[in-house]
Each structure stands twice: as C-alpha cells, then as structure tokens.
Amino acid sequence: YNDACFAQLRALDGVRAQDISDQDHFHFHTLEEGGGKGGSLMQFTNDRKMLVKQLSGDDHASLLRCCESYTRHILEDTSSLLTRFYYHFKRPADGQNYVVMNSMVPPSTPVHDLYDLKGSADDKFMVMGGKKVAQTHKRWFKLHWFAMEACCTGALPGDRRRYMAGKTRALHERFDMLPAADRQRIRESVRGDVAMLRSAGLMDYSLLVAVVKGAAGATADAFPPSGNGTKPVVVRSPAGDASYAFYVGIIDFLQGWSGGKKA
C-alpha cells in the first residue's frame, strides 16, 4: 500500500528490500503477541533493527488515510520522534495487514529500563532494572485483585505487585537527570509530532523511553545510534560510576477517534 510514500522513508534511512524479504532476517511463523492490550502479533527481524507488526482493521485504515501527511512530516521535520514505517502490505497467506517499522530500541544492546509513557495512569515499565516486567493486567475475571489492591496489596501475586510498582514509578518520573537543553529539545519534538497526529485525527500514542547502561565517563559515541540514526542523550549516574543513554520515540499512534474512544 502507498509504497511511493514508504520508499522515501526507506531511502532516508538506507533500508533495502532484502533487509526484510530475506528469510535469514525474518520468518512470519515467529510472530507472537507483543504484550499490549491490543494483542497484535509482532516480531523483530533477526538483527533487531526492524519490527514486523500485524495491524488491526482500525490501524490499517488510519495508515491508509494519513500516509501522505505522515511521510511529509517525517521528511520535513528531521527531529521527529515518530516511528518510521518502511512497508505496509497485505500477506496473501493469511489475509492480514502488516507494517515494517524501525526499532526505537538500539539492537543487540541490553536495556536497563524501558518506559511506555502516555502521561496518565497508563504509564508503565516494560523493563525495569534490566529485567522484563510481566504485563499482568487487571481484568474483570480477576475481581479478587480489586479487593486486594484496595486493602492488602501484599496478597497479590509477585508479578502483579512489580507491575504496579513500575506503573507508579513511571507515572511520577520526571527525567530531571537529563540536561535542561535536551529536555527542551525533546519537548519541542513531541509538540511537533503531536500537532501532526492531532491534525490527522490520531490518538492514544505512547512515548517510548529506553535507557541503556554504560561505563562511567562514556559519551554518546560509545553507544549505538537510535532506530532513526540519531545519537542518544547520555548522562552520568549520581555516584559517577556509570553512564546512562536515553533513547526516545513515539509509537502506537495509528489509533483513530473511534466511537468507543469518543465515549
């Protein structure tokens, strides 16, 4: 779909057709649920530089509708934090629609912390302290959890307690350790991207923040570039015994204002 648009983004980032079509890079049978509430199937390419994701009907329709404005925004605003889409296609074998996008997390690099932020109570950790956080969502058929969270959180399963602790920490994180100039630059990029998404009628996106731990005194050149080729913001730990590289991107932004969302 709309490959004239996505070809421009592939050219921008130097993505070749064989980077995804070669079976040594990716197999559809390895797709699995990503852990989000939508339950979409996804999988990284073997080099972890790109991600293949199955699209819902709404997301597919949104990308068809906003493809030109999205591509124009990426090409005109080099500071954009939006995920880069390289292909949008229908797979004949299963009749499903997919996208191929860049990975916001640097490939082959252990992540110390990974935040999924929405600026609301939905903020959460995906990885905390180098360990993956199980996404133990509270569902209607777990009514006993509601009672436990109201009066006795210690009785909850350990995974649920860790998930809740991560959500509380993520909600109140202000990233004050980042230099003021870098925080302002990121804010301006977010404002520009959000303005474009709002004009396209899109909502419910996330700010992905990946933190990679490095040696004390390490500079940005010591860390791999982000998925769109930019260098991370690097700060020293308060104790001075480590450096932390921050990678920032906006993901999951194809949700339109459906009737359910408006309600």
mmCIF file of C-alpha atoms in Angstrom:
data_model
loop_
_atom_site.group_PDB
_atom_site.id
_atom_site.type_symbol
_atom_site.label_atom_id
_atom_site.label_comp_id
_atom_site.label_asym_id
_atom_site.label_seq_id
_atom_site.Cartn_x
_atom_site.Cartn_y
_atom_site.Cartn_z
ATOM 1 C CA TYR A 1 0.000 0.000 0.000
ATOM 2 C CA ASN A 2 1.179 3.563 -0.792
ATOM 3 C CA ASP A 3 4.701 2.376 -1.487
ATOM 4 C CA ALA A 4 5.657 5.650 -3.143
ATOM 5 C CA CYS A 5 5.434 7.205 0.343
ATOM 6 C CA PHE A 6 7.276 4.493 2.225
ATOM 7 C CA ALA A 7 10.005 4.246 -0.422
ATOM 8 C CA GLN A 8 11.011 7.774 0.569
ATOM 9 C CA LEU A 9 11.421 6.722 4.198
ATOM 10 C CA ARG A 10 13.397 3.643 3.181
ATOM 11 C CA ALA A 11 15.701 5.856 1.146
ATOM 12 C CA LEU A 12 16.014 8.279 4.068
ATOM 13 C CA ASP A 13 17.208 5.514 6.412
ATOM 14 C CA GLY A 14 19.023 3.346 3.889
ATOM 15 C CA VAL A 15 16.646 0.379 4.205
ATOM 16 C CA ARG A 16 16.941 -2.219 1.427
ATOM 17 C CA ALA A 17 14.248 -4.668 0.284
ATOM 18 C CA GLN A 18 16.447 -7.653 1.173
ATOM 19 C CA ASP A 19 16.698 -6.408 4.758
ATOM 20 C CA ILE A 20 13.212 -7.790 5.336
ATOM 21 C CA SER A 21 12.499 -10.168 2.427
ATOM 22 C CA ASP A 22 15.491 -12.453 3.083
ATOM 23 C CA GLN A 23 14.357 -15.405 5.216
ATOM 24 C CA ASP A 24 17.621 -15.133 7.142
ATOM 25 C CA HIS A 25 16.295 -11.849 8.527
ATOM 26 C CA PHE A 26 12.683 -12.703 9.389
ATOM 27 C CA HIS A 27 10.127 -15.543 9.494
ATOM 28 C CA PHE A 28 6.366 -14.996 9.829
ATOM 29 C CA HIS A 29 5.988 -18.140 11.920
ATOM 30 C CA THR A 30 7.896 -16.404 14.744
ATOM 31 C CA LEU A 31 5.222 -13.715 15.223
ATOM 32 C CA GLU A 32 3.876 -13.536 18.776
ATOM 33 C CA GLU A 33 1.738 -11.256 20.922
ATOM 34 C CA GLY A 34 3.619 -8.159 21.985
ATOM 35 C CA GLY A 35 2.135 -7.923 25.473
ATOM 36 C CA GLY A 36 -0.053 -4.871 24.871
ATOM 37 C CA LYS A 37 -3.783 -4.729 25.450
ATOM 38 C CA GLY A 38 -4.461 -4.923 21.702
ATOM 39 C CA GLY A 39 -2.873 -8.355 21.405
ATOM 40 C CA SER A 40 -1.317 -7.625 17.988
ATOM 41 C CA LEU A 41 1.216 -10.123 16.665
ATOM 42 C CA MET A 42 4.741 -8.793 16.153
ATOM 43 C CA GLN A 43 8.355 -9.852 15.892
ATOM 44 C CA PHE A 44 11.761 -8.283 15.417
ATOM 45 C CA THR A 45 13.944 -9.071 12.462
ATOM 46 C CA ASN A 46 16.910 -11.233 13.416
ATOM 47 C CA ASP A 47 19.210 -8.214 13.622
ATOM 48 C CA ARG A 48 16.561 -6.435 15.778
ATOM 49 C CA LYS A 49 16.830 -3.292 13.668
ATOM 50 C CA MET A 50 13.228 -3.535 12.462
ATOM 51 C CA LEU A 51 9.892 -4.778 13.744
ATOM 52 C CA VAL A 52 7.108 -6.501 11.796
ATOM 53 C CA LYS A 53 3.656 -5.922 13.299
ATOM 54 C CA GLN A 54 0.173 -7.107 12.396
ATOM 55 C CA LEU A 55 -2.303 -4.240 12.071
ATOM 56 C CA SER A 56 -5.835 -4.113 13.388
ATOM 57 C CA GLY A 57 -8.535 -3.005 10.977
ATOM 58 C CA ASP A 58 -8.632 0.487 12.536
ATOM 59 C CA ASP A 59 -4.844 0.913 12.422
ATOM 60 C CA HIS A 60 -4.741 -0.264 8.807
ATOM 61 C CA ALA A 61 -7.419 2.257 7.840
ATOM 62 C CA SER A 62 -5.626 5.057 9.709
ATOM 63 C CA LEU A 63 -2.326 4.405 7.936
ATOM 64 C CA LEU A 64 -4.047 4.347 4.541
ATOM 65 C CA ARG A 65 -5.696 7.664 5.343
ATOM 66 C CA CYS A 66 -2.743 9.574 6.841
ATOM 67 C CA CYS A 67 0.154 8.076 4.874
ATOM 68 C CA GLU A 68 0.927 11.192 2.828
ATOM 69 C CA SER A 69 0.758 13.667 5.733
ATOM 70 C CA TYR A 70 2.782 11.314 7.947
ATOM 71 C CA THR A 71 5.525 10.865 5.328
ATOM 72 C CA ARG A 72 5.661 14.579 4.604
ATOM 73 C CA HIS A 73 6.040 15.327 8.320
ATOM 74 C CA ILE A 74 8.936 12.871 8.721
ATOM 75 C CA LEU A 75 10.748 14.252 5.678
ATOM 76 C CA GLU A 76 10.260 17.883 6.693
ATOM 77 C CA ASP A 77 10.938 17.549 10.431
ATOM 78 C CA THR A 78 14.263 15.815 10.963
ATOM 79 C CA SER A 79 13.764 15.995 14.742
ATOM 80 C CA SER A 80 10.572 13.903 14.607
ATOM 81 C CA LEU A 81 10.353 11.110 17.182
ATOM 82 C CA LEU A 82 7.695 9.139 15.290
ATOM 83 C CA THR A 83 8.260 5.503 14.400
ATOM 84 C CA ARG A 84 9.393 5.152 10.778
ATOM 85 C CA PHE A 85 7.188 2.871 8.651
ATOM 86 C CA TYR A 86 9.014 1.247 5.731
ATOM 87 C CA TYR A 87 6.394 -1.130 4.300
ATOM 88 C CA HIS A 88 2.623 -1.503 4.608
ATOM 89 C CA PHE A 89 1.314 -4.655 2.965
ATOM 90 C CA LYS A 90 -1.232 -7.472 2.931
ATOM 91 C CA ARG A 91 0.102 -11.003 3.298
ATOM 92 C CA PRO A 92 -1.751 -13.391 0.948
ATOM 93 C CA ALA A 93 -1.035 -16.428 3.149
ATOM 94 C CA ASP A 94 -3.262 -15.187 5.979
ATOM 95 C CA GLY A 95 -5.072 -12.156 4.525
ATOM 96 C CA GLN A 96 -3.741 -9.936 7.329
ATOM 97 C CA ASN A 97 -2.229 -6.465 7.008
ATOM 98 C CA TYR A 98 1.224 -5.691 8.376
ATOM 99 C CA VAL A 99 3.756 -2.895 8.733
ATOM 100 C CA VAL A 100 7.527 -2.986 8.892
ATOM 101 C CA MET A 101 8.969 -0.243 11.101
ATOM 102 C CA ASN A 102 12.247 0.760 12.667
ATOM 103 C CA SER A 103 13.044 -0.359 16.197
ATOM 104 C CA MET A 104 13.228 2.527 18.653
ATOM 105 C CA VAL A 105 15.419 0.411 20.949
ATOM 106 C CA PRO A 106 19.050 0.014 19.812
ATOM 107 C CA PRO A 107 19.727 -3.501 18.507
ATOM 108 C CA SER A 108 21.931 -6.009 20.350
ATOM 109 C CA THR A 109 22.128 -3.765 23.411
ATOM 110 C CA PRO A 110 20.758 -4.814 26.830
ATOM 111 C CA VAL A 111 18.176 -2.310 28.047
ATOM 112 C CA HIS A 112 18.345 -1.263 31.688
ATOM 113 C CA ASP A 113 14.940 0.470 31.807
ATOM 114 C CA LEU A 114 12.168 0.689 29.211
ATOM 115 C CA TYR A 115 9.242 3.053 29.791
ATOM 116 C CA ASP A 116 5.921 3.138 27.909
ATOM 117 C CA LEU A 117 4.504 6.569 28.767
ATOM 118 C CA LYS A 118 1.152 8.154 27.992
ATOM 119 C CA GLY A 119 1.145 10.956 30.578
ATOM 120 C CA SER A 120 -1.584 9.178 32.535
ATOM 121 C CA ALA A 121 -2.234 6.251 34.878
ATOM 122 C CA ASP A 122 -1.441 4.000 31.886
ATOM 123 C CA ASP A 123 2.287 4.827 32.216
ATOM 124 C CA LYS A 124 4.304 1.662 32.817
ATOM 125 C CA PHE A 125 7.641 -0.110 32.680
ATOM 126 C CA MET A 126 8.345 -2.799 30.108
ATOM 127 C CA VAL A 127 11.832 -3.457 31.506
ATOM 128 C CA MET A 128 12.965 -2.343 34.959
ATOM 129 C CA GLY A 129 16.484 -2.717 36.275
ATOM 130 C CA GLY A 130 17.422 -4.973 33.368
ATOM 131 C CA LYS A 131 14.559 -7.408 33.987
ATOM 132 C CA LYS A 132 11.439 -7.682 31.837
ATOM 133 C CA VAL A 133 8.232 -6.649 33.626
ATOM 134 C CA ALA A 134 5.392 -9.122 33.125
ATOM 135 C CA GLN A 135 2.352 -7.195 31.840
ATOM 136 C CA THR A 136 -0.126 -8.538 34.401
ATOM 137 C CA HIS A 137 -3.211 -6.529 33.514
ATOM 138 C CA LYS A 138 -6.220 -6.366 35.818
ATOM 139 C CA ARG A 139 -9.220 -7.975 34.098
ATOM 140 C CA TRP A 140 -12.878 -8.310 35.011
ATOM 141 C CA PHE A 141 -12.488 -12.015 35.792
ATOM 142 C CA LYS A 142 -9.880 -11.187 38.459
ATOM 143 C CA LEU A 143 -12.278 -9.347 40.738
ATOM 144 C CA HIS A 144 -10.376 -10.523 43.809
ATOM 145 C CA TRP A 145 -7.442 -8.366 42.694
ATOM 146 C CA PHE A 146 -9.596 -5.262 43.045
ATOM 147 C CA ALA A 147 -10.234 -6.106 46.677
ATOM 148 C CA MET A 148 -6.572 -6.939 47.322
ATOM 149 C CA GLU A 149 -5.371 -3.672 45.779
ATOM 150 C CA ALA A 150 -7.819 -1.752 47.960
ATOM 151 C CA CYS A 151 -6.766 -3.240 51.282
ATOM 152 C CA CYS A 152 -3.939 -5.780 51.059
ATOM 153 C CA THR A 153 -1.528 -5.429 48.173
ATOM 154 C CA GLY A 154 0.863 -7.876 49.817
ATOM 155 C CA ALA A 155 -1.549 -10.698 48.950
ATOM 156 C CA LEU A 156 -1.255 -10.016 45.212
ATOM 157 C CA PRO A 157 0.950 -12.223 43.026
ATOM 158 C CA GLY A 158 4.549 -11.006 42.825
ATOM 159 C CA ASP A 159 4.320 -10.198 39.101
ATOM 160 C CA ARG A 160 1.284 -8.002 39.691
ATOM 161 C CA ARG A 161 2.988 -6.162 42.574
ATOM 162 C CA ARG A 162 6.077 -5.484 40.435
ATOM 163 C CA TYR A 163 3.898 -4.331 37.536
ATOM 164 C CA MET A 164 2.021 -1.919 39.832
ATOM 165 C CA ALA A 165 5.251 -0.599 41.370
ATOM 166 C CA GLY A 166 6.570 0.056 37.881
ATOM 167 C CA LYS A 167 3.395 1.912 36.870
ATOM 168 C CA THR A 168 3.625 4.158 39.960
ATOM 169 C CA ARG A 169 7.307 4.914 39.342
ATOM 170 C CA ALA A 170 6.756 5.555 35.625
ATOM 171 C CA LEU A 171 3.832 7.909 36.306
ATOM 172 C CA HIS A 172 5.924 10.101 38.614
ATOM 173 C CA GLU A 173 9.197 10.004 36.668
ATOM 174 C CA ARG A 174 10.204 13.493 35.503
ATOM 175 C CA PHE A 175 13.626 12.650 33.987
ATOM 176 C CA ASP A 176 15.216 15.560 35.810
ATOM 177 C CA MET A 177 18.611 13.910 35.333
ATOM 178 C CA LEU A 178 18.582 14.944 31.666
ATOM 179 C CA PRO A 179 20.209 18.294 30.799
ATOM 180 C CA ALA A 180 17.683 21.127 30.515
ATOM 181 C CA ALA A 181 18.559 21.786 26.859
ATOM 182 C CA ASP A 182 17.934 18.137 25.929
ATOM 183 C CA ARG A 183 14.629 18.042 27.817
ATOM 184 C CA GLN A 184 13.509 21.168 25.968
ATOM 185 C CA ARG A 185 14.569 19.728 22.610
ATOM 186 C CA ILE A 186 12.590 16.537 23.271
ATOM 187 C CA ARG A 187 9.542 18.548 24.376
ATOM 188 C CA GLU A 188 9.642 20.561 21.142
ATOM 189 C CA SER A 189 9.909 17.395 19.060
ATOM 190 C CA VAL A 190 6.967 15.856 20.918
ATOM 191 C CA ARG A 191 4.877 19.016 20.401
ATOM 192 C CA GLY A 192 5.566 18.978 16.659
ATOM 193 C CA ASP A 193 4.715 15.289 16.342
ATOM 194 C CA VAL A 194 1.573 15.572 18.456
ATOM 195 C CA ALA A 195 0.366 18.521 16.365
ATOM 196 C CA MET A 196 0.680 16.371 13.243
ATOM 197 C CA LEU A 197 -1.065 13.392 14.874
ATOM 198 C CA ARG A 198 -3.919 15.569 16.127
ATOM 199 C CA SER A 199 -4.423 17.075 12.689
ATOM 200 C CA ALA A 200 -4.633 13.511 11.321
ATOM 201 C CA GLY A 201 -7.267 12.544 13.908
ATOM 202 C CA LEU A 202 -4.986 10.091 15.714
ATOM 203 C CA MET A 203 -4.769 9.491 19.468
ATOM 204 C CA ASP A 204 -3.668 7.116 22.253
ATOM 205 C CA TYR A 205 0.045 7.026 21.373
ATOM 206 C CA SER A 206 2.967 6.265 23.674
ATOM 207 C CA LEU A 207 6.346 7.844 24.360
ATOM 208 C CA LEU A 208 8.876 5.023 24.495
ATOM 209 C CA VAL A 209 11.974 5.769 26.603
ATOM 210 C CA ALA A 210 14.773 3.196 26.579
ATOM 211 C CA VAL A 211 17.685 3.556 28.991
ATOM 212 C CA VAL A 212 20.960 1.728 28.313
ATOM 213 C CA LYS A 213 23.635 1.498 30.984
ATOM 214 C CA GLY A 214 27.290 2.022 30.061
ATOM 215 C CA ALA A 215 30.699 2.551 31.593
ATOM 216 C CA ALA A 216 31.499 5.601 33.698
ATOM 217 C CA GLY A 217 32.519 8.525 31.518
ATOM 218 C CA ALA A 218 31.088 7.025 28.319
ATOM 219 C CA THR A 219 29.931 9.565 25.729
ATOM 220 C CA ALA A 220 27.178 9.306 23.117
ATOM 221 C CA ASP A 221 29.711 7.938 20.631
ATOM 222 C CA ALA A 222 30.173 4.873 22.861
ATOM 223 C CA PHE A 223 26.511 3.874 22.429
ATOM 224 C CA PRO A 224 24.763 2.653 19.257
ATOM 225 C CA PRO A 225 22.510 5.137 17.419
ATOM 226 C CA SER A 226 18.733 5.035 17.770
ATOM 227 C CA GLY A 227 16.446 3.359 15.279
ATOM 228 C CA ASN A 228 16.338 6.519 13.154
ATOM 229 C CA GLY A 229 20.103 7.013 13.295
ATOM 230 C CA THR A 230 20.302 9.754 15.932
ATOM 231 C CA LYS A 231 22.611 9.693 18.941
ATOM 232 C CA PRO A 232 21.133 9.181 22.413
ATOM 233 C CA VAL A 233 21.267 11.654 25.294
ATOM 234 C CA VAL A 234 23.891 10.456 27.773
ATOM 235 C CA VAL A 235 24.118 11.388 31.470
ATOM 236 C CA ARG A 236 26.313 10.205 34.326
ATOM 237 C CA SER A 237 24.845 8.429 37.343
ATOM 238 C CA PRO A 238 24.734 10.484 40.586
ATOM 239 C CA ALA A 239 27.540 8.347 42.009
ATOM 240 C CA GLY A 240 29.597 8.791 38.853
ATOM 241 C CA ASP A 241 30.115 5.032 38.482
ATOM 242 C CA ALA A 242 28.082 4.597 35.270
ATOM 243 C CA SER A 243 26.647 6.409 32.264
ATOM 244 C CA TYR A 244 23.079 6.102 31.003
ATOM 245 C CA ALA A 245 21.997 6.626 27.392
ATOM 246 C CA PHE A 246 18.388 7.709 26.778
ATOM 247 C CA TYR A 247 16.586 6.801 23.545
ATOM 248 C CA VAL A 248 13.170 8.399 22.915
ATOM 249 C CA GLY A 249 10.478 7.686 20.328
ATOM 250 C CA ILE A 250 6.720 7.858 19.773
ATOM 251 C CA ILE A 251 4.982 4.549 18.994
ATOM 252 C CA ASP A 252 1.494 3.056 18.555
ATOM 253 C CA PHE A 253 -0.015 6.208 17.080
ATOM 254 C CA LEU A 254 -2.428 4.793 14.487
ATOM 255 C CA GLN A 255 -5.487 4.664 16.748
ATOM 256 C CA GLY A 256 -8.171 6.965 15.394
ATOM 257 C CA TRP A 257 -11.121 8.519 17.212
ATOM 258 C CA SER A 258 -13.500 5.582 17.004
ATOM 259 C CA GLY A 259 -16.934 5.603 18.617
ATOM 260 C CA GLY A 260 -15.571 3.699 21.623
ATOM 261 C CA LYS A 261 -12.719 6.153 22.137
ATOM 262 C CA LYS A 262 -15.022 9.162 21.906
ATOM 263 C CA ALA A 263 -17.276 7.615 24.540
#
